[in-house]
Tab-separated table of C-alpha atoms in Angstrom:
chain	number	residue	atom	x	y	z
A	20	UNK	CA	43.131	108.681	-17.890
A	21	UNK	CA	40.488	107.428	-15.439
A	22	UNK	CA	37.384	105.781	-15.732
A	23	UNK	CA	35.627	109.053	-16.068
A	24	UNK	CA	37.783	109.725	-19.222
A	25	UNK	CA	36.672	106.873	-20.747
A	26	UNK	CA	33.106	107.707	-20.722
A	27	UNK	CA	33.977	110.739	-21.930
A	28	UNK	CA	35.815	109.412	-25.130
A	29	UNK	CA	32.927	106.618	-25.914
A	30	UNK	CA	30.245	108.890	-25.406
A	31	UNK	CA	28.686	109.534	-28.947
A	32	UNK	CA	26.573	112.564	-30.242
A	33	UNK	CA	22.756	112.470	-29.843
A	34	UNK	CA	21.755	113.168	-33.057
A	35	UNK	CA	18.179	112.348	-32.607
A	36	UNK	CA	16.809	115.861	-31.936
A	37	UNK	CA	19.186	116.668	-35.292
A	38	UNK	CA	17.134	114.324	-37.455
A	39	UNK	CA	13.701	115.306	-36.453
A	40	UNK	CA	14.463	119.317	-37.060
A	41	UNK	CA	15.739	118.298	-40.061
A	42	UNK	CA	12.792	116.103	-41.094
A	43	UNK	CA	10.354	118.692	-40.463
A	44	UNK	CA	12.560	121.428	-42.362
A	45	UNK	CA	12.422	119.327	-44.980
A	46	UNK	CA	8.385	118.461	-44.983
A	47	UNK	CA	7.805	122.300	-44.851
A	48	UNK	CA	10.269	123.112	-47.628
A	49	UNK	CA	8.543	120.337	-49.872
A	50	UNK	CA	5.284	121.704	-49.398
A	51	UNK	CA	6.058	125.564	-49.849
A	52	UNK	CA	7.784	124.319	-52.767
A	53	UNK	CA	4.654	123.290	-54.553
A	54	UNK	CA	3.468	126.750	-54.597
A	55	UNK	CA	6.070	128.779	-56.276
A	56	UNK	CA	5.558	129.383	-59.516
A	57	UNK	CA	8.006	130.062	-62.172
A	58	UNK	CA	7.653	133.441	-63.501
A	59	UNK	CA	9.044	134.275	-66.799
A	60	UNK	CA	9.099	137.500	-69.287
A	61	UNK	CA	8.477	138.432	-72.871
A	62	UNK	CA	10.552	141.093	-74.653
A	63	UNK	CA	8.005	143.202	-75.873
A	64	UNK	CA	10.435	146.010	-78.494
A	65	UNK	CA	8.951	149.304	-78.748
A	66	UNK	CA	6.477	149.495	-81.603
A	67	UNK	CA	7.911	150.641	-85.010
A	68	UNK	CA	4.641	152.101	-86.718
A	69	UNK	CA	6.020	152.757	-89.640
A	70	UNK	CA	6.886	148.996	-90.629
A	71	UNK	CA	3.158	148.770	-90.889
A	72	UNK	CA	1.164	150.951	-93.995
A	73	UNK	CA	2.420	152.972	-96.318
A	74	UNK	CA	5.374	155.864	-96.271
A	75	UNK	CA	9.312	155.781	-96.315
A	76	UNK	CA	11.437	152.944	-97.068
A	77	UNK	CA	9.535	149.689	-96.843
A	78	UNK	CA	10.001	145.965	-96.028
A	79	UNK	CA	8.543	142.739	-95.854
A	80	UNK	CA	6.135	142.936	-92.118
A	81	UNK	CA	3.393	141.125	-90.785
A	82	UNK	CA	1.107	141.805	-88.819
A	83	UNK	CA	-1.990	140.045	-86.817
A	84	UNK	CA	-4.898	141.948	-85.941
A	85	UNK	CA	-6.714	140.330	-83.045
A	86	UNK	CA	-10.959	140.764	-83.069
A	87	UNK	CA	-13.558	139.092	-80.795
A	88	UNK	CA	-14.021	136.900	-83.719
A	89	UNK	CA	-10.837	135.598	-85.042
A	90	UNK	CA	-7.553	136.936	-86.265
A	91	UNK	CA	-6.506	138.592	-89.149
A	92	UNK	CA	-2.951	138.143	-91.067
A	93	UNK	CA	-1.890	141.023	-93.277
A	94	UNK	CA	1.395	140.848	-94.959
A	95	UNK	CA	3.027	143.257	-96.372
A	96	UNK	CA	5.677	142.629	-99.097
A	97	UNK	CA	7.612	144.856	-100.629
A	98	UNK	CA	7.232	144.978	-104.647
A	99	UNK	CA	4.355	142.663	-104.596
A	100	UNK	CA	1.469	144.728	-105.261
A	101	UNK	CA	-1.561	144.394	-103.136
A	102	UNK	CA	0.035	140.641	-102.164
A	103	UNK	CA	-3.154	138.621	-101.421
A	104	UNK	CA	-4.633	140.597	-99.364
A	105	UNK	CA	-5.807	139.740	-95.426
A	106	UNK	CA	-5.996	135.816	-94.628
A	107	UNK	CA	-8.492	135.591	-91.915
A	108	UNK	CA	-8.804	132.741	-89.034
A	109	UNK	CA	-11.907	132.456	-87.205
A	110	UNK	CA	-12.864	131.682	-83.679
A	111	UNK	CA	-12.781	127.231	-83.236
A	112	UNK	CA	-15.257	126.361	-80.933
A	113	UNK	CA	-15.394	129.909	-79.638
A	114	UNK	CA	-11.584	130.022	-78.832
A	115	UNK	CA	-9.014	131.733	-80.903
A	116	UNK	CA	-7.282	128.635	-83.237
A	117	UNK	CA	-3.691	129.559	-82.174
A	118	UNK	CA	-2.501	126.277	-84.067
A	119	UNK	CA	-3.961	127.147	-87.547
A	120	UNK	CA	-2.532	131.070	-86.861
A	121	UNK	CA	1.041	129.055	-86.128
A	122	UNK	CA	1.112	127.080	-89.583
A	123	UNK	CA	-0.645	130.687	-91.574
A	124	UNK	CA	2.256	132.608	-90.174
A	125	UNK	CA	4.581	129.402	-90.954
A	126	UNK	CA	3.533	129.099	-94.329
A	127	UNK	CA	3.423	132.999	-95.117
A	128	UNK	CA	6.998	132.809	-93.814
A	129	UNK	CA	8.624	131.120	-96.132
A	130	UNK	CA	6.717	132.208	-98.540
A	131	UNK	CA	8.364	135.581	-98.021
A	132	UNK	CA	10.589	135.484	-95.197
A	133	UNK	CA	9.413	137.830	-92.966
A	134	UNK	CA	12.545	137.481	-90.656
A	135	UNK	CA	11.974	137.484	-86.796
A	136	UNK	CA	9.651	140.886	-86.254
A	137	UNK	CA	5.874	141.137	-86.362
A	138	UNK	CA	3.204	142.981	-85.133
A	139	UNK	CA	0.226	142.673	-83.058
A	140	UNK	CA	-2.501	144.785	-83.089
A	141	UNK	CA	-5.783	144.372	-81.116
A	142	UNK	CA	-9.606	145.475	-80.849
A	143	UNK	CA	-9.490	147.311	-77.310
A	144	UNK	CA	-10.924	144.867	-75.706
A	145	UNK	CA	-9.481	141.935	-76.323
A	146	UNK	CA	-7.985	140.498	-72.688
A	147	UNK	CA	-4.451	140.704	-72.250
A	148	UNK	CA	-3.737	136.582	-72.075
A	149	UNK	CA	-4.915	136.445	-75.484
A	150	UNK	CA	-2.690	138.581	-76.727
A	151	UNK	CA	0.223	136.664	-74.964
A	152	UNK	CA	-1.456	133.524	-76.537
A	153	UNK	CA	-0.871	135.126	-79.834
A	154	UNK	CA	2.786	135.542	-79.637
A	155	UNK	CA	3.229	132.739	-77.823
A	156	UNK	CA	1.916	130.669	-81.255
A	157	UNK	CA	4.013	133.024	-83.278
A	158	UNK	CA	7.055	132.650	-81.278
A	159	UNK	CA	7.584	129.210	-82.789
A	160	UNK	CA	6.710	127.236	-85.766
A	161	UNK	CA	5.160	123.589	-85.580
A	162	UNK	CA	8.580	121.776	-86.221
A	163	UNK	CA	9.450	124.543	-82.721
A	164	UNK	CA	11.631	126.296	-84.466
A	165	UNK	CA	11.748	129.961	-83.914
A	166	UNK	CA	9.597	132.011	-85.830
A	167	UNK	CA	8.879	135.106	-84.494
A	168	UNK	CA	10.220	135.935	-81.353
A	169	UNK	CA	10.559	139.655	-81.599
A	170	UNK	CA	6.293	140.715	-81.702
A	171	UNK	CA	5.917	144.594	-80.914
A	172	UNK	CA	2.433	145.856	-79.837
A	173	UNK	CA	0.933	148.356	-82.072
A	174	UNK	CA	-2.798	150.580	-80.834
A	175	UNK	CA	-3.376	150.985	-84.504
A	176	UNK	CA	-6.871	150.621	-85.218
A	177	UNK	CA	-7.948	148.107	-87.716
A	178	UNK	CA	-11.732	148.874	-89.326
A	179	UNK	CA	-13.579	146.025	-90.263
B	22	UNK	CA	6.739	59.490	-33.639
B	23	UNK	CA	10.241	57.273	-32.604
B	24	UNK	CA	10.020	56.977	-36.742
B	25	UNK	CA	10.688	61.037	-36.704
B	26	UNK	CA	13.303	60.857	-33.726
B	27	UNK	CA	15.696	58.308	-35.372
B	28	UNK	CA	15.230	60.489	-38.653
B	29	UNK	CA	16.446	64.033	-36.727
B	30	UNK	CA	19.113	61.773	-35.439
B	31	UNK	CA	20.585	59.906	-38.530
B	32	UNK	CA	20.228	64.062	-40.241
B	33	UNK	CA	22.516	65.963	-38.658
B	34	UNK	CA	23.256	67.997	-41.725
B	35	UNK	CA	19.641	69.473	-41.833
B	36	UNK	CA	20.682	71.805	-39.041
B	37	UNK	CA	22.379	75.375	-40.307
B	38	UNK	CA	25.613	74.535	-42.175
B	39	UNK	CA	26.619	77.879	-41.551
B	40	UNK	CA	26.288	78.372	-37.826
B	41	UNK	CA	29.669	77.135	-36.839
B	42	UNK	CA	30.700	79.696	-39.328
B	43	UNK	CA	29.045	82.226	-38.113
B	44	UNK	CA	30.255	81.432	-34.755
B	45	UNK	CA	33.783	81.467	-35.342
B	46	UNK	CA	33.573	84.826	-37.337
B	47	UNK	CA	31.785	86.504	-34.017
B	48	UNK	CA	34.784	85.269	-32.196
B	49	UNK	CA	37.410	86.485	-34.049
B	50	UNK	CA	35.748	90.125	-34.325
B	51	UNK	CA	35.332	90.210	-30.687
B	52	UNK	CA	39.456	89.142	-30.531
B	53	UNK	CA	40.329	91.802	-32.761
B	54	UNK	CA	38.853	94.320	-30.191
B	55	UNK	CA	35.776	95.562	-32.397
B	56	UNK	CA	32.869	96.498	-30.839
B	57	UNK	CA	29.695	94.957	-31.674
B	58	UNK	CA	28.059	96.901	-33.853
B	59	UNK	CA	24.889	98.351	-32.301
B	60	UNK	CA	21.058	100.031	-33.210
B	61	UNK	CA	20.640	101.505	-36.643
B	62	UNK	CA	23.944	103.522	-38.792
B	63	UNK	CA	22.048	106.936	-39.726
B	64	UNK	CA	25.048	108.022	-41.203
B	65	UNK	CA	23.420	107.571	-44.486
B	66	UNK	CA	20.363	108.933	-43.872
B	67	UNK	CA	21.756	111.820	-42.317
B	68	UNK	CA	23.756	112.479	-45.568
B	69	UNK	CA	21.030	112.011	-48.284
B	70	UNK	CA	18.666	114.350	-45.669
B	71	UNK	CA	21.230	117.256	-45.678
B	72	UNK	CA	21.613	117.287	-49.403
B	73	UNK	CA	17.875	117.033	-49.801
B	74	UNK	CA	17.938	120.427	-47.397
B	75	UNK	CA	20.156	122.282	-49.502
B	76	UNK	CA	18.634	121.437	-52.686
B	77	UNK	CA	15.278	122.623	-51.480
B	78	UNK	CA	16.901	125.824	-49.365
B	79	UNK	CA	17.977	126.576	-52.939
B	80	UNK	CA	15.019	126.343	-54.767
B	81	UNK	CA	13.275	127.997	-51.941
B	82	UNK	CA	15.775	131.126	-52.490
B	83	UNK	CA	13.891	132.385	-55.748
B	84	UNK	CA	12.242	135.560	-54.789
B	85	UNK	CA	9.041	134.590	-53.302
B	86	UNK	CA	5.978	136.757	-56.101
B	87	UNK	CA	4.818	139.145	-54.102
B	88	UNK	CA	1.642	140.063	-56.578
B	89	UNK	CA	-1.698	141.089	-54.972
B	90	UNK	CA	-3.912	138.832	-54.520
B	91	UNK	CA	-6.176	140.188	-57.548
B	92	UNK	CA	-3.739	139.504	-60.145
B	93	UNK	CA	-3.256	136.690	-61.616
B	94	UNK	CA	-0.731	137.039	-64.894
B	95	UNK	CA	-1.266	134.891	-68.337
B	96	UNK	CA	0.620	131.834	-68.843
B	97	UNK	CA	3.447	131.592	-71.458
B	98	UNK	CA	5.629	129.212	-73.039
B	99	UNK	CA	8.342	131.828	-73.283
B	100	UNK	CA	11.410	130.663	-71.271
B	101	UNK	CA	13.370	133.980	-70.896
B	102	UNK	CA	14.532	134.837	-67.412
B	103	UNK	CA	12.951	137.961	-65.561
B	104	UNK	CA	15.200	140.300	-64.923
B	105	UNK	CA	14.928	143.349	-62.491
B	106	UNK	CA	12.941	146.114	-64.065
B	107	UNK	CA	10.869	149.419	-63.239
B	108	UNK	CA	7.549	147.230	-62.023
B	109	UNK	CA	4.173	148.116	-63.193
B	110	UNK	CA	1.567	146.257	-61.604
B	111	UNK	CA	-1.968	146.700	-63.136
B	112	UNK	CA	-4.448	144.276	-61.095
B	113	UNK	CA	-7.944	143.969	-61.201
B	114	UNK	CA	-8.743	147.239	-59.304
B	115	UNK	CA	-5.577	148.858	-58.462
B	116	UNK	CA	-2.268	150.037	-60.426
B	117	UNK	CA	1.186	150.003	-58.467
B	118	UNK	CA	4.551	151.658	-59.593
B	119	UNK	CA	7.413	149.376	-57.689
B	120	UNK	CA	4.599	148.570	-55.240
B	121	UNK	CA	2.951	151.722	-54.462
B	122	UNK	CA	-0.607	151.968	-55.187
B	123	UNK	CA	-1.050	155.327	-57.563
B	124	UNK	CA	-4.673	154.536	-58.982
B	125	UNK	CA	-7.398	152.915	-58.920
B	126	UNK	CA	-8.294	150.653	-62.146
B	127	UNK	CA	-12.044	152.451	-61.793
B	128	UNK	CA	-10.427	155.884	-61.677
B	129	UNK	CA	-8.834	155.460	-65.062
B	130	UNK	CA	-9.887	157.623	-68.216
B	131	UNK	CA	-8.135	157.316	-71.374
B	132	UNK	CA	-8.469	160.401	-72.540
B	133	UNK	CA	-7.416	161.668	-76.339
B	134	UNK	CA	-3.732	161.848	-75.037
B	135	UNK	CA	-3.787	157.947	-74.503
B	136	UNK	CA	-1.641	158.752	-71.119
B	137	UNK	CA	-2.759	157.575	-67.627
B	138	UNK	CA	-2.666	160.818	-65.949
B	139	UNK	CA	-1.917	159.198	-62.706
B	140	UNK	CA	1.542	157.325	-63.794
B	141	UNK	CA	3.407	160.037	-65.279
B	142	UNK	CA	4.779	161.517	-61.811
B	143	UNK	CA	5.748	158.333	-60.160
B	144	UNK	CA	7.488	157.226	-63.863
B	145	UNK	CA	9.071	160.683	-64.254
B	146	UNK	CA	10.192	160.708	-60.852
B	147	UNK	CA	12.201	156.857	-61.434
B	148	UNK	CA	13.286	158.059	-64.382
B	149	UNK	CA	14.821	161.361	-63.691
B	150	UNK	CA	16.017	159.488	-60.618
B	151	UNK	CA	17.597	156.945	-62.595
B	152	UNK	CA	19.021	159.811	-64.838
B	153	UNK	CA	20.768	160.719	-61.825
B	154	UNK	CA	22.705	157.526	-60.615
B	155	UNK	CA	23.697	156.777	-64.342
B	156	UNK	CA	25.519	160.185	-64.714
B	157	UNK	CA	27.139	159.802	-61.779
B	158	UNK	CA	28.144	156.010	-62.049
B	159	UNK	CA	29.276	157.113	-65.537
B	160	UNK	CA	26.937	154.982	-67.193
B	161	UNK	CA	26.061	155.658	-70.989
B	162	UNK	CA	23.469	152.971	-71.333
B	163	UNK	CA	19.778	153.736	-72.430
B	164	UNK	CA	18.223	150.301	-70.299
B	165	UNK	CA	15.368	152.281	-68.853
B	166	UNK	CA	13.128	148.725	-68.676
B	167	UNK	CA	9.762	148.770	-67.737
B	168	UNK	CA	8.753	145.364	-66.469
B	169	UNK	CA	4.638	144.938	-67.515
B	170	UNK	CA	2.994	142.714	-64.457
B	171	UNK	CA	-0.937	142.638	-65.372
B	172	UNK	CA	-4.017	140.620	-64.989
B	173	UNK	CA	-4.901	137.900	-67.549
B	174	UNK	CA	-8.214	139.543	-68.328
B	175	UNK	CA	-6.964	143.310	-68.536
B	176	UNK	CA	-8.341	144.965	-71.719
B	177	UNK	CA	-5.677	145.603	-74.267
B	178	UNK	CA	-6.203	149.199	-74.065
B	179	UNK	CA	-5.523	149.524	-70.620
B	180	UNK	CA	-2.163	147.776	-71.590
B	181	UNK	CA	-1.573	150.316	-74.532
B	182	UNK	CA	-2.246	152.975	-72.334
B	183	UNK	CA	0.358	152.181	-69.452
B	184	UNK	CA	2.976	151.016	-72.546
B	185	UNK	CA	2.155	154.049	-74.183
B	186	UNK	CA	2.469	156.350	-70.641
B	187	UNK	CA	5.757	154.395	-69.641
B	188	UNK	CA	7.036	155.757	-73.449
B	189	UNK	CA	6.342	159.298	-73.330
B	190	UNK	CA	8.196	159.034	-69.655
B	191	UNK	CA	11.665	157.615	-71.478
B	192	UNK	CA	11.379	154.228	-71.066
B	193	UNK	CA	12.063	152.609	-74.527
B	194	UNK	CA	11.848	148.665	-73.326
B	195	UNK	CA	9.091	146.596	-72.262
B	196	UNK	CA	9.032	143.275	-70.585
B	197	UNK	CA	5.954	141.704	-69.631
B	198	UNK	CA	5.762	139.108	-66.570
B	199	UNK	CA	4.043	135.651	-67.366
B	200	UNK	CA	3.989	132.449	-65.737
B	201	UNK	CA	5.692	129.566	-67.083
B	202	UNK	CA	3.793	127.398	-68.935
B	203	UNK	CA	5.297	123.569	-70.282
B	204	UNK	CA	5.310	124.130	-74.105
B	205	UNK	CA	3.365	121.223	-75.685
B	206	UNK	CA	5.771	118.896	-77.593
């Protein structure tokens, strides 16, 4: 092989031009990366109105009824007459206390053991991210172990 | 300043210890038939800069939200995956069925029937569509989802109402789309 040959073989790759598309790929992909958000989803099962009230065969249920000023926890146990009635939580500081609602549901749980359904039921109103707030602080307990991770939504209409 | 000179003379040692060494390595590199080695080695950074591309080409691959830019969903702590549903989309002014506009939020009235008059044809139609590919892909399944994508502040009766619509159309299971949120420890 000549001289030309030679050059040939030593000759090395410019890899310069390489680097710098790469470097600003990678600037770009960092920044768009910032932006995207993690979406998730909540099983929501279809509501089962007559776990709620009276008629048919019955079973231990709970359900929260959400107002403008607080929540509302009505169990309802089967062979316990009248139980004790609703427990209510008010507003804390004008926002809805979604820790003391986690230790009430908590406490009424294994009290009666409830088991992983519950109900929600709202004033029609109420904005839609505090309902998620509300089964988001009955999806676990405070130890974060699951509670209730199956919560149907209900239209029934609570009075008072 | 002849006190300094006679110092630097009677010192030898001072001077590098190592630079004969040195030396002779350089020589027998260059006998061996190495070449020198010359300007930076971006071997390296060439490497860690590819795998730092395909992590983030990866990332980037989750389907990009395409919400309007009215809607902004709750946050969660609930960790489940989305998976592909029927998409409702109920934003501040407008409601979409898998992206097509079929009312305006204003337009709405709940009447005693609790339906939203304006998404039982678009539902139907999915659904009896869907009906269709089952039976012929032989598919005995009732997963008629209905993926819930709403605004933070929509009134819960607004949500009742397109739940309730979406279950006198045959669809029996309801997701609703949330943003991740870091649960507190």
């Amino acid at each position: 092989m000549g001289p030309a040959g030679d050059d040939a073989a030593d000759a090395e790759l410019n890899i310069i031009p390489y680097l710098d598309i790469i470097m600003n790929l990678v600037i770009f992909l960092i920044f768009s990366f910032e932006v995207v958000l993690e979406n998730t989803q909540i099983d929501v099962p279809a509501p089962a109105y007559s776990a709620v009230g009276g008629g048919g065969e019955q079973s231990n249920s709970l359900s929260v009824f959400v107002h403008s000023s607080g929540y509302d926890i009505v169990p309802v146990v089967t062979g316990v007459d009248g139980l004790s009635g609703k427990e209510t939580i008010p507003l804390k500081n004008g926002q809805y206390d979604t820790a003391e609602l986690t230790k009430a549901l908590e406490r009424l749980d294994t009290q009666f053991n409830f088991g992983p359904d519950m109900l929600i039921t709202a004033d029609p109103k109420i904005a839609y991210k505090t309902i998620v707030e509300t089964m988001d602080a009955a999806r676990n307990d405070t130890k974060g172990k699951e509670l209730f991770p199956l919560v149907a939504l209900s239209e029934a209409v609570q009075g008072g | 300043m002849s006190d300094v000179a006679a110092t630097s003379e009677t010192l030898p040692v001072l001077d590098n210890p190592f630079k004969g060494m040195k030396r002779k390595r350089k020589r027998k590199t260059l006998a061996k038939g190495e070449a020198e080695p010359q300007g930076l080695n971006l071997t390296a950074m060439m490497d860690m800069m590819t795998i730092l591309l395909v992590f983030l080409i990866q990332s980037f691959a989750i389907e990009p939200s395409s919400l309007p830019p009215d809607l902004k969903p709750p946050t969660s702590t609930s960790a489940a995956t989305l998976r592909p549903s029927i998409t409702i989309t109920v934003s501040q002014t407008e409601i979409f069925v898998d992206g097509n506009s079929v009312a305006k939020v204003a337009d709405v009235t709940l009447g005693k029937d609790r339906l939203i008059q304006q998404l039982v044809e678009p539902l139907d139609a999915i659904k009896r569509k869907g009906d269709v590919l089952k039976s012929k892909m032989g598919r005995t399944d009732d997963e008629s989802a209905i993926l819930l994508v709403a605004h933070e502040d929509t009134p819960y009766e607004m949500l009742m109402a397109v739940l309730y619509t979406a279950g006198a159309q045959g669809f029996n299971k309801y997701r609703l789309q949330v943003i991740k949120k870091e649960s507190p420890k």
